[in-house]
Coordinates of C-alpha atoms in Angstrom, one line a residue:
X1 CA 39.9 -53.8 -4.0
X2 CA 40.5 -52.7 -7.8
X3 CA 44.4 -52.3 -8.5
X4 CA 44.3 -48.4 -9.6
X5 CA 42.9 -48.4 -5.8
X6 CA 45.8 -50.3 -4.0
X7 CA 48.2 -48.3 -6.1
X8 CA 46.8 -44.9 -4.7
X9 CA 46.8 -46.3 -1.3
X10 CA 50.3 -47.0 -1.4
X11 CA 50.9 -44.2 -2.9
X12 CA 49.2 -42.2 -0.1
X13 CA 51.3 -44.3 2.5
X14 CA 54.6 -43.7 1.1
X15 CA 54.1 -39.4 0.9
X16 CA 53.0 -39.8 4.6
X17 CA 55.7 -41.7 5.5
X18 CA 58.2 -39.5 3.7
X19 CA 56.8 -36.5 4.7
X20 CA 56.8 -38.0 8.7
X21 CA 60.9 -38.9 8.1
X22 CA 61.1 -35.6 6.8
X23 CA 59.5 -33.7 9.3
X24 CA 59.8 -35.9 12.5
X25 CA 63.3 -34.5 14.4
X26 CA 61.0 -30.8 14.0
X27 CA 58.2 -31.5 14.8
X28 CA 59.5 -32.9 18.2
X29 CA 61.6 -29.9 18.8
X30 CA 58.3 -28.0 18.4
X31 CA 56.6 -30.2 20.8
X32 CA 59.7 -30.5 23.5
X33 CA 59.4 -26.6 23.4
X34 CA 55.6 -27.1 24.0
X35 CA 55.1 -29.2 26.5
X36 CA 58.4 -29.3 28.0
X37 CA 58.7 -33.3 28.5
X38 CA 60.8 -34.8 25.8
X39 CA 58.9 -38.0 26.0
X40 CA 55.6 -36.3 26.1
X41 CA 56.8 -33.9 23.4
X42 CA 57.4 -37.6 21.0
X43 CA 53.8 -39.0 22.4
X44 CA 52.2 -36.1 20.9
X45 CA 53.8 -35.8 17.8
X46 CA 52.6 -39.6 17.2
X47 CA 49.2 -38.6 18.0
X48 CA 49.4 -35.8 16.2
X49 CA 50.5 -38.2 13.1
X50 CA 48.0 -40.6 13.7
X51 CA 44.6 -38.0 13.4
X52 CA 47.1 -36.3 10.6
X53 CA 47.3 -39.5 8.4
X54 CA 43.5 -40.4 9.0
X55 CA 42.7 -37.5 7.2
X56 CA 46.4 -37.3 4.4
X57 CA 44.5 -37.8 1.4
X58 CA 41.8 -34.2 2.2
X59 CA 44.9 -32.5 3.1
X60 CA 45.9 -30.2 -0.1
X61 CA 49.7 -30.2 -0.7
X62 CA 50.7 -26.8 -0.4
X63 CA 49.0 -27.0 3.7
X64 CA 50.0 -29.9 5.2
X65 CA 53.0 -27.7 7.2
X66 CA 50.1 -25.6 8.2
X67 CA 47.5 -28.5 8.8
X68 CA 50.2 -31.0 11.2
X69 CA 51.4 -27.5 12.9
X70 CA 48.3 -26.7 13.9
X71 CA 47.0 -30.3 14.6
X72 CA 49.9 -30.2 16.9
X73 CA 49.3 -27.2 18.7
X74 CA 45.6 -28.4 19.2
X75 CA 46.7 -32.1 20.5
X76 CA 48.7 -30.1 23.1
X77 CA 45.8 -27.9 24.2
X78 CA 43.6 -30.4 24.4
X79 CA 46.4 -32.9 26.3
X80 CA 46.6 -29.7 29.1
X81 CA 43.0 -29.5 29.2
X82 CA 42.4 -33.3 30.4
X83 CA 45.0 -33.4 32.0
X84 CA 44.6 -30.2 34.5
X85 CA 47.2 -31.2 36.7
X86 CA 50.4 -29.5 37.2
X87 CA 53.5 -31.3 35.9
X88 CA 56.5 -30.7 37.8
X89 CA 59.5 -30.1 35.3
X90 CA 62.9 -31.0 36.2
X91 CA 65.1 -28.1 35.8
X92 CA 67.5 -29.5 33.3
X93 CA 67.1 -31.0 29.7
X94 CA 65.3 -34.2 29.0
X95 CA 67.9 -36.5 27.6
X96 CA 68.6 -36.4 23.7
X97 CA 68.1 -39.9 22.5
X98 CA 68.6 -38.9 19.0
X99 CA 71.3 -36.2 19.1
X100 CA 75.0 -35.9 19.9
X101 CA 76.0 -34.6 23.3
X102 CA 75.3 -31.6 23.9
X103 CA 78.4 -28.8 23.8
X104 CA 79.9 -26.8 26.2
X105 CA 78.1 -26.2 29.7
X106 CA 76.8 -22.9 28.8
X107 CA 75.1 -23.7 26.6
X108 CA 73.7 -26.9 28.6
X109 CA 72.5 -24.2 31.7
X110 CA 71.0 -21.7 28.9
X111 CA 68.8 -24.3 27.3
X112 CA 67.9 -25.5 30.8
X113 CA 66.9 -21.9 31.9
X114 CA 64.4 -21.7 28.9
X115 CA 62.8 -24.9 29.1
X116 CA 62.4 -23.9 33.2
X117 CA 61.5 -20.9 31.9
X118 CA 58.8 -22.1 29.3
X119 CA 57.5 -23.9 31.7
X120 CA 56.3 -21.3 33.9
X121 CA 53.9 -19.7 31.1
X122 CA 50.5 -20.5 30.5
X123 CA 49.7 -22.5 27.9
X124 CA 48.9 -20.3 25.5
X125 CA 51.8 -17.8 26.3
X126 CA 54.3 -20.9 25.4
X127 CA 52.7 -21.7 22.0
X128 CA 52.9 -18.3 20.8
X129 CA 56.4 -17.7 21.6
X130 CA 57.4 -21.2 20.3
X131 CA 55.4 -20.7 17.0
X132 CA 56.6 -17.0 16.9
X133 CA 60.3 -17.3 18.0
X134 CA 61.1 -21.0 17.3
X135 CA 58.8 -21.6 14.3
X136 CA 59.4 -18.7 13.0
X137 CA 55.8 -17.7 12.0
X138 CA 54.4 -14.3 11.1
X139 CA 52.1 -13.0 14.1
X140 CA 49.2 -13.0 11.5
X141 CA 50.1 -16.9 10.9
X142 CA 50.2 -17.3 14.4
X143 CA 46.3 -15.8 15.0
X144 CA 45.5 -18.3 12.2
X145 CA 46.6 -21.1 13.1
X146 CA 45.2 -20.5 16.9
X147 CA 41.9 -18.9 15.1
X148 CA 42.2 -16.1 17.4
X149 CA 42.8 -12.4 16.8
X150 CA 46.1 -10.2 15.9
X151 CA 45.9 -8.2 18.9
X152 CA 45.4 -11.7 20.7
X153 CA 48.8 -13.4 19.3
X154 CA 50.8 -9.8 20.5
X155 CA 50.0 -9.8 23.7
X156 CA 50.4 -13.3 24.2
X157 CA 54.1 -12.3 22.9
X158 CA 54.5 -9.0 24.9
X159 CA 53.1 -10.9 28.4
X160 CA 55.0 -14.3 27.8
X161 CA 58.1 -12.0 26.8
X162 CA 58.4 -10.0 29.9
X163 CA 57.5 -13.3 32.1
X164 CA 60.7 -14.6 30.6
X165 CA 62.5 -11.7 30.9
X166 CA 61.6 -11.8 34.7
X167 CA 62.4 -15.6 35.2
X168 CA 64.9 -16.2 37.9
X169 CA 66.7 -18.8 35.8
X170 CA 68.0 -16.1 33.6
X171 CA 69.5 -14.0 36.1
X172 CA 72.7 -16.9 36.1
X173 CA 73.7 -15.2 33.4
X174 CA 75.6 -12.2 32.9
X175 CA 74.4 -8.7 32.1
X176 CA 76.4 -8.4 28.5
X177 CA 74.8 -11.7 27.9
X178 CA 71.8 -10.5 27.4
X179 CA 70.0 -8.9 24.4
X180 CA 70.0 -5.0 24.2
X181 CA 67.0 -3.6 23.5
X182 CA 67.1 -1.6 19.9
X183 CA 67.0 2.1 20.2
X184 CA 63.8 3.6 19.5
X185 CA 62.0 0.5 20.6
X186 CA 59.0 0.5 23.4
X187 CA 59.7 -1.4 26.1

């Protein structure tokens, strides 16, 4: 192999592996919230890396965010579609390897409701609301990166909010806890 050729090889491998150091603690916070396994959540964000550095050199610059976002979203569908069986999620937080302990109890049993809570949506309800609410994408960025339509991504949002407004494990909490709606707003 020529030596301008190594060079832009290791080039290549030192972006990708700055950009995974960079991005990794994210990226499996996105994935906890997507599949609601912490363990699964860090298998999937290595297979999401692995098909994402196959292809790092076609990537352009300004999209990789956009590219590994939705190559993650994808590997989650697709990990739900073979797998077709129904997981049962433990009703507390998967332990945080790479974190502090977690504060005060409150906010243990609030986490706990929405990832109990998350867990009840479809599939598709749960990625919206994590890309909308969590990843803080536009709900036009959203029906991009799921190549599916505007009016698509907002019910997606409307249904999976009113399932988790409706969860049981939210009712532990007390009324003045919970968001008021805005005036003039439709319900």
């Amino acid at each position: 192999m020529p030596q301008h050729e190594t060079s832009a090889a290791v080039a290549e491998s030192t972006d990708f592996a700055a950009y995974t150091a960079a991005s990794w603690a994210r990226l499996v916070r996105t994935a906890c919230l997507l599949t609601g396994d912490f363990h699964e959540a860090e298998d999937l964000v290595q297979t999401t890396l692995a098909k994402v550095y196959a292809r790092w050199r076609r990537i352009p610059l300004d999209d990789v965010d956009f590219y590994v976002r939705r190559s993650l979203v994808n590997n989650n569908l697709s990990r739900i579609r073979r797998k077709r069986v129904v997981h049962l999620l433990t009703p507390f937080l998967p332990e945080r390897v790479h974190q502090p302990q977690a504060g005060p109890a409150e906010s243990v049993e609030r986490r706990a409701a929405v990832m109990e809570a998350l867990a009840a949506l479809s599939a598709r309800q749960r990625t919206v609301l994590v890309l909308r609410y969590w990843e803080d994408l536009t709900e036009a960025e959203i029906a991009e990166l799921l190549g599916c339509s505007l009016g698509t991504v907002k019910t997606h949002v409307r249904r999976g909010l009113t399932a988790l407004r409706a969860h049981p494990g939210f009712e532990v909490f007390e009324a003045s806890d919970r968001p008021r709606p805005v005036s003039g707003a439709r319900r």
